Tab-separated table of C-alpha atoms and ligand atoms in Angstrom:
chain	number	residue	atom	x	y	z
A	1	MET	CA	0.066	0.118	-0.198
A	2	ARG	CA	1.000	3.728	-0.610
A	3	LEU	CA	0.034	6.704	1.513
A	4	PHE	CA	0.273	9.988	0.025
A	5	HIS	CA	1.977	12.084	2.668
A	6	SER	CA	3.173	14.872	3.984
A	7	PRO	CA	5.131	15.436	7.545
A	8	THR	CA	3.405	18.588	8.299
A	9	SER	CA	-0.145	17.019	7.704
A	10	PRO	CA	-1.838	16.233	11.087
A	11	TYR	CA	-4.357	14.240	9.166
A	12	VAL	CA	-1.626	12.001	7.880
A	13	ARG	CA	0.156	11.928	11.484
A	14	LYS	CA	-3.220	10.181	12.558
A	15	VAL	CA	-2.693	7.573	10.010
A	16	MET	CA	0.923	6.960	10.960
A	17	VAL	CA	0.093	6.877	14.547
A	18	LEU	CA	-2.162	4.153	13.988
A	19	LEU	CA	0.259	2.385	11.812
A	20	HIS	CA	2.866	2.417	14.644
A	21	GLU	CA	0.287	1.419	17.240
A	22	THR	CA	-1.133	-1.422	15.222
A	23	GLY	CA	2.246	-2.643	14.024
A	24	GLN	CA	1.595	-1.963	10.255
A	25	ARG	CA	4.458	0.787	9.724
A	26	GLY	CA	6.341	-1.466	7.515
A	27	GLU	CA	3.725	-2.400	5.069
A	28	ILE	CA	3.203	1.347	3.915
A	29	GLU	CA	5.447	3.049	1.254
A	30	LEU	CA	5.055	6.911	1.764
A	31	VAL	CA	4.674	9.099	-1.255
A	32	PRO	CA	5.366	12.718	-0.619
A	33	ALA	CA	2.720	15.105	-1.419
A	34	ALA	CA	2.076	19.009	-1.204
A	35	GLY	CA	-0.423	21.472	-2.389
A	36	THR	CA	-2.979	24.009	-1.299
A	37	PRO	CA	-6.687	24.723	-2.416
A	38	VAL	CA	-5.396	27.133	-5.197
A	39	ASP	CA	-2.581	24.992	-6.128
A	40	SER	CA	-3.161	21.356	-6.183
A	41	GLY	CA	0.806	20.572	-6.949
A	42	THR	CA	1.740	17.298	-6.227
A	43	MET	CA	-1.803	16.140	-4.598
A	44	PRO	CA	-3.071	12.708	-5.509
A	45	ILE	CA	-5.953	14.257	-7.533
A	46	ASP	CA	-6.277	10.963	-9.281
A	47	ARG	CA	-6.758	8.874	-5.930
A	48	ASN	CA	-8.754	11.755	-4.188
A	49	PRO	CA	-10.740	14.105	-6.361
A	50	LEU	CA	-10.523	16.325	-3.525
A	51	GLY	CA	-7.084	16.757	-3.625
A	52	LYS	CA	-6.255	16.242	-0.127
A	53	ILE	CA	-4.274	14.074	1.865
A	54	PRO	CA	-3.851	11.542	3.195
A	55	ALA	CA	-5.020	9.067	0.742
A	56	LEU	CA	-4.231	5.409	0.808
A	57	GLU	CA	-3.558	3.663	-2.603
A	58	ARG	CA	-4.374	0.030	-1.982
A	59	ASP	CA	-3.131	-3.170	-3.913
A	60	ASP	CA	-6.690	-4.725	-4.174
A	61	GLY	CA	-9.454	-1.847	-4.328
A	62	PRO	CA	-10.075	1.921	-4.991
A	63	SER	CA	-7.816	4.451	-3.142
A	64	LEU	CA	-9.491	5.356	0.356
A	65	TYR	CA	-9.617	8.839	1.787
A	66	ASP	CA	-10.043	10.745	4.143
A	67	SER	CA	-8.160	10.067	7.420
A	68	ARG	CA	-11.208	8.596	9.063
A	69	VAL	CA	-11.735	6.053	6.419
A	70	ILE	CA	-8.246	5.291	6.094
A	71	CYS	CA	-7.818	4.737	10.107
A	72	ARG	CA	-10.775	2.771	10.149
A	73	TYR	CA	-9.838	0.446	7.032
A	74	LEU	CA	-6.122	0.125	8.752
A	75	ASP	CA	-7.515	-0.699	12.143
A	76	THR	CA	-9.772	-3.572	10.544
A	77	GLN	CA	-6.783	-5.121	8.947
A	78	ALA	CA	-4.903	-5.306	11.978
A	79	GLY	CA	-7.800	-6.770	13.839
A	80	GLY	CA	-9.800	-3.763	15.033
A	81	ARG	CA	-8.448	-2.417	18.368
A	82	LEU	CA	-9.180	1.159	18.130
A	83	TYR	CA	-12.693	1.314	17.609
A	84	PRO	CA	-14.492	-0.245	20.667
A	85	ALA	CA	-18.119	-1.824	20.485
A	86	ALA	CA	-21.194	0.413	20.987
A	87	PRO	CA	-22.217	2.355	23.271
A	88	THR	CA	-18.262	3.456	23.977
A	89	LEU	CA	-17.973	3.649	20.064
A	90	TRP	CA	-20.205	6.943	19.880
A	91	ASP	CA	-18.014	8.586	22.594
A	92	THR	CA	-14.866	7.439	20.426
A	93	LEU	CA	-16.166	8.665	17.246
A	94	THR	CA	-17.605	11.996	18.815
A	95	VAL	CA	-13.948	12.736	20.309
A	96	GLU	CA	-12.466	11.826	16.889
A	97	ALA	CA	-14.802	14.215	15.301
A	98	THR	CA	-14.121	16.960	17.906
A	99	ALA	CA	-10.524	16.738	17.311
A	100	ASP	CA	-10.954	16.759	13.371
A	101	GLY	CA	-13.038	19.754	13.864
A	102	ILE	CA	-10.041	21.411	15.582
A	103	LEU	CA	-8.067	20.619	12.863
A	104	ASP	CA	-10.413	21.646	10.041
A	105	ALA	CA	-10.389	25.028	11.744
A	106	ALA	CA	-6.768	25.515	12.370
A	107	VAL	CA	-5.751	24.355	9.032
A	108	LEU	CA	-8.160	27.097	7.663
A	109	MET	CA	-6.399	29.538	9.745
A	110	VAL	CA	-3.078	28.366	8.298
A	111	TYR	CA	-4.256	28.503	4.663
A	112	GLU	CA	-5.864	32.247	5.333
A	113	VAL	CA	-2.516	33.692	6.115
A	114	ARG	CA	-0.228	31.239	3.661
A	115	VAL	CA	-2.222	31.320	0.684
A	116	ARG	CA	-4.757	34.072	0.819
A	117	PRO	CA	-3.452	37.560	-0.699
A	118	GLU	CA	-2.964	40.023	2.175
A	119	GLU	CA	-5.542	42.627	0.825
A	120	LYS	CA	-8.415	39.893	1.124
A	121	ARG	CA	-7.925	38.557	4.567
A	122	PHE	CA	-10.465	38.498	6.976
A	123	PRO	CA	-9.448	38.809	10.466
A	124	ASP	CA	-12.933	38.260	12.187
A	125	TRP	CA	-13.169	35.222	10.093
A	126	VAL	CA	-9.929	33.806	11.482
A	127	GLU	CA	-11.158	34.665	15.041
A	128	GLY	CA	-14.182	32.827	14.410
A	129	GLN	CA	-12.171	29.802	13.536
A	130	TRP	CA	-10.156	30.142	16.581
A	131	ALA	CA	-13.350	30.386	18.446
A	132	LYS	CA	-14.698	26.816	17.231
A	133	ILE	CA	-11.467	25.688	18.482
A	134	ALA	CA	-11.663	26.970	21.868
A	135	ARG	CA	-14.795	25.819	22.531
A	136	ALA	CA	-13.834	22.422	21.465
A	137	LEU	CA	-10.960	22.642	23.832
A	138	ASP	CA	-13.002	23.256	26.502
A	139	ALA	CA	-15.312	20.611	25.744
A	140	LEU	CA	-12.238	18.145	25.860
A	141	GLU	CA	-11.252	19.627	28.964
A	142	THR	CA	-14.537	19.593	31.019
A	143	ARG	CA	-16.371	16.402	29.332
A	144	TRP	CA	-14.151	14.068	27.677
A	145	ILE	CA	-10.893	13.596	30.123
A	146	ALA	CA	-12.063	10.446	31.455
A	147	HIS	CA	-12.678	9.221	28.016
A	148	LEU	CA	-9.030	10.136	26.810
A	149	SER	CA	-7.785	8.577	29.908
A	150	GLY	CA	-9.216	5.139	29.024
A	151	PRO	CA	-7.930	2.308	26.380
A	152	LEU	CA	-6.145	3.638	23.614
A	153	ASP	CA	-8.378	4.275	20.761
A	154	ILE	CA	-8.955	6.417	17.839
A	155	GLY	CA	-10.287	9.474	19.577
A	156	GLN	CA	-7.241	9.731	21.775
A	157	ILE	CA	-5.049	9.634	18.456
A	158	ALA	CA	-7.029	12.272	16.731
A	159	VAL	CA	-6.636	14.620	19.824
A	160	GLY	CA	-3.043	13.924	20.333
A	161	CYS	CA	-2.456	14.873	16.701
A	162	ALA	CA	-4.823	18.013	16.818
A	163	LEU	CA	-3.004	19.390	20.271
A	164	GLY	CA	0.352	18.723	18.418
A	165	TYR	CA	-0.707	20.645	15.346
A	166	LEU	CA	-1.820	23.471	17.534
A	167	ASP	CA	1.398	23.529	19.038
A	168	PHE	CA	3.315	23.382	15.774
A	169	ARG	CA	1.196	25.858	13.663
A	170	HIS	CA	-0.677	28.057	16.582
A	171	ASP	CA	1.767	28.004	19.548
A	172	SER	CA	1.174	31.790	20.178
A	173	ARG	CA	-2.563	30.890	21.049
A	174	ASN	CA	-1.079	29.107	24.144
A	175	TRP	CA	-4.154	26.354	24.112
A	176	ARG	CA	-2.874	24.975	27.420
A	177	ALA	CA	-3.971	28.190	29.416
A	178	GLY	CA	-7.075	27.576	31.525
A	179	ARG	CA	-6.901	23.440	30.422
A	180	PRO	CA	-4.759	22.000	33.213
A	181	ALA	CA	-6.526	18.864	32.597
A	182	LEU	CA	-5.981	18.574	29.007
A	183	ALA	CA	-2.351	19.971	29.157
A	184	ALA	CA	-1.471	17.231	31.506
A	185	TRP	CA	-3.235	14.457	29.414
A	186	GLU	CA	-1.314	15.733	26.501
A	187	ALA	CA	1.988	15.812	28.140
A	188	GLY	CA	1.872	11.930	28.979
A	189	PHE	CA	-0.024	10.864	25.639
A	190	SER	CA	3.027	12.799	23.437
A	191	THR	CA	5.359	10.488	24.963
A	192	ARG	CA	3.994	7.560	23.466
A	193	PRO	CA	6.654	6.164	20.857
A	194	SER	CA	3.815	6.474	18.077
A	195	MET	CA	3.950	10.301	18.876
A	196	GLN	CA	7.279	10.780	19.000
A	197	ALA	CA	8.152	8.869	15.670
A	198	THR	CA	5.625	11.477	13.884
A	199	ARG	CA	6.464	14.541	15.271
A	200	PRO	CA	6.349	17.413	12.407
A	201	PRO	CA	9.651	18.944	11.455
A	202	ALA	CA	10.368	22.459	13.155
A	203	ALA	CA	8.039	24.945	11.865
B	1	99T	O1	-7.255	21.699	0.911
B	1	99T	C1	-6.230	21.251	0.219
B	1	99T	O2	-6.429	21.366	-0.931
B	1	99T	C2	-5.080	20.640	0.578
B	1	99T	N1	-5.037	20.392	1.888
B	1	99T	C3	-4.970	18.998	2.595
B	1	99T	O3	-4.656	18.273	1.891
B	1	99T	C4	-4.664	18.904	3.779
B	1	99T	C5	-3.288	18.883	4.479
B	1	99T	S1	-3.240	19.248	6.140
B	1	99T	N2	-5.500	17.687	4.326
B	1	99T	C6	-6.971	17.664	4.541
B	1	99T	O4	-7.545	18.853	4.654
B	1	99T	C7	-7.577	16.303	4.810
B	1	99T	C8	-9.017	16.695	5.825
B	1	99T	C9	-9.727	15.499	5.322
B	1	99T	N3	-10.887	15.537	6.227
B	1	99T	C10	-8.959	13.987	6.305
B	1	99T	O5	-8.437	13.532	5.595
B	1	99T	O6	-9.304	14.147	7.479
B	1	99T	C11	-1.742	20.183	5.973
B	1	99T	C12	-1.519	21.146	7.108
B	1	99T	C13	-0.250	21.926	7.147
B	1	99T	O7	0.837	21.312	6.450
B	1	99T	O8	-0.053	22.599	7.800
């Protein structure tokens, strides 16, 4: 299998962490890919018409996207450890969706600065994206710490990658302020070998 990959993509990182945690890292070839919404560059548009990564090229079926589908597929391949049975599954998937929503807003904020011409930028829109992230972080702090502290699942992996991305691209926002439980959880989770092996390069 071939994974279209960038070391700075937190969505790709979810997949990479899962590969490490499930012992499948050696089964995947990484293919570098880069692009933006205005220039698809080397993105695998023939594998993912949305022009985004990660995309997973399989030997025995159509390519898979997005990160949620790829993670679930690869976990199934490994015997299915990271998606618990219902009803806990609904908590796991909601935590994953919360983390992915943080990422969606955080990546849009990056594109606003990196891709949009300066005269067309809209600061209120950027702050609206950060407000979504702040509310989601507060929900993790107040509602989900017990779940995050339970058996490893895809929700924890997604949150770990989302918080890592905030450190990587939005360090000045200081997401830890006022969220001691989430900060303590992240300090422990980020020491996992899978998280250490997938740290983004220096910004
Ligand atoms: O939006 C584009 O055209 C290109 N962007 C991407 O491919 C980003 C890379 S993160 N990936 C996604 O947006 C995937 C989202 C999808 N729902 C999923 O896979 O879960 C790059 C961020 C960075 O380098 O800072």
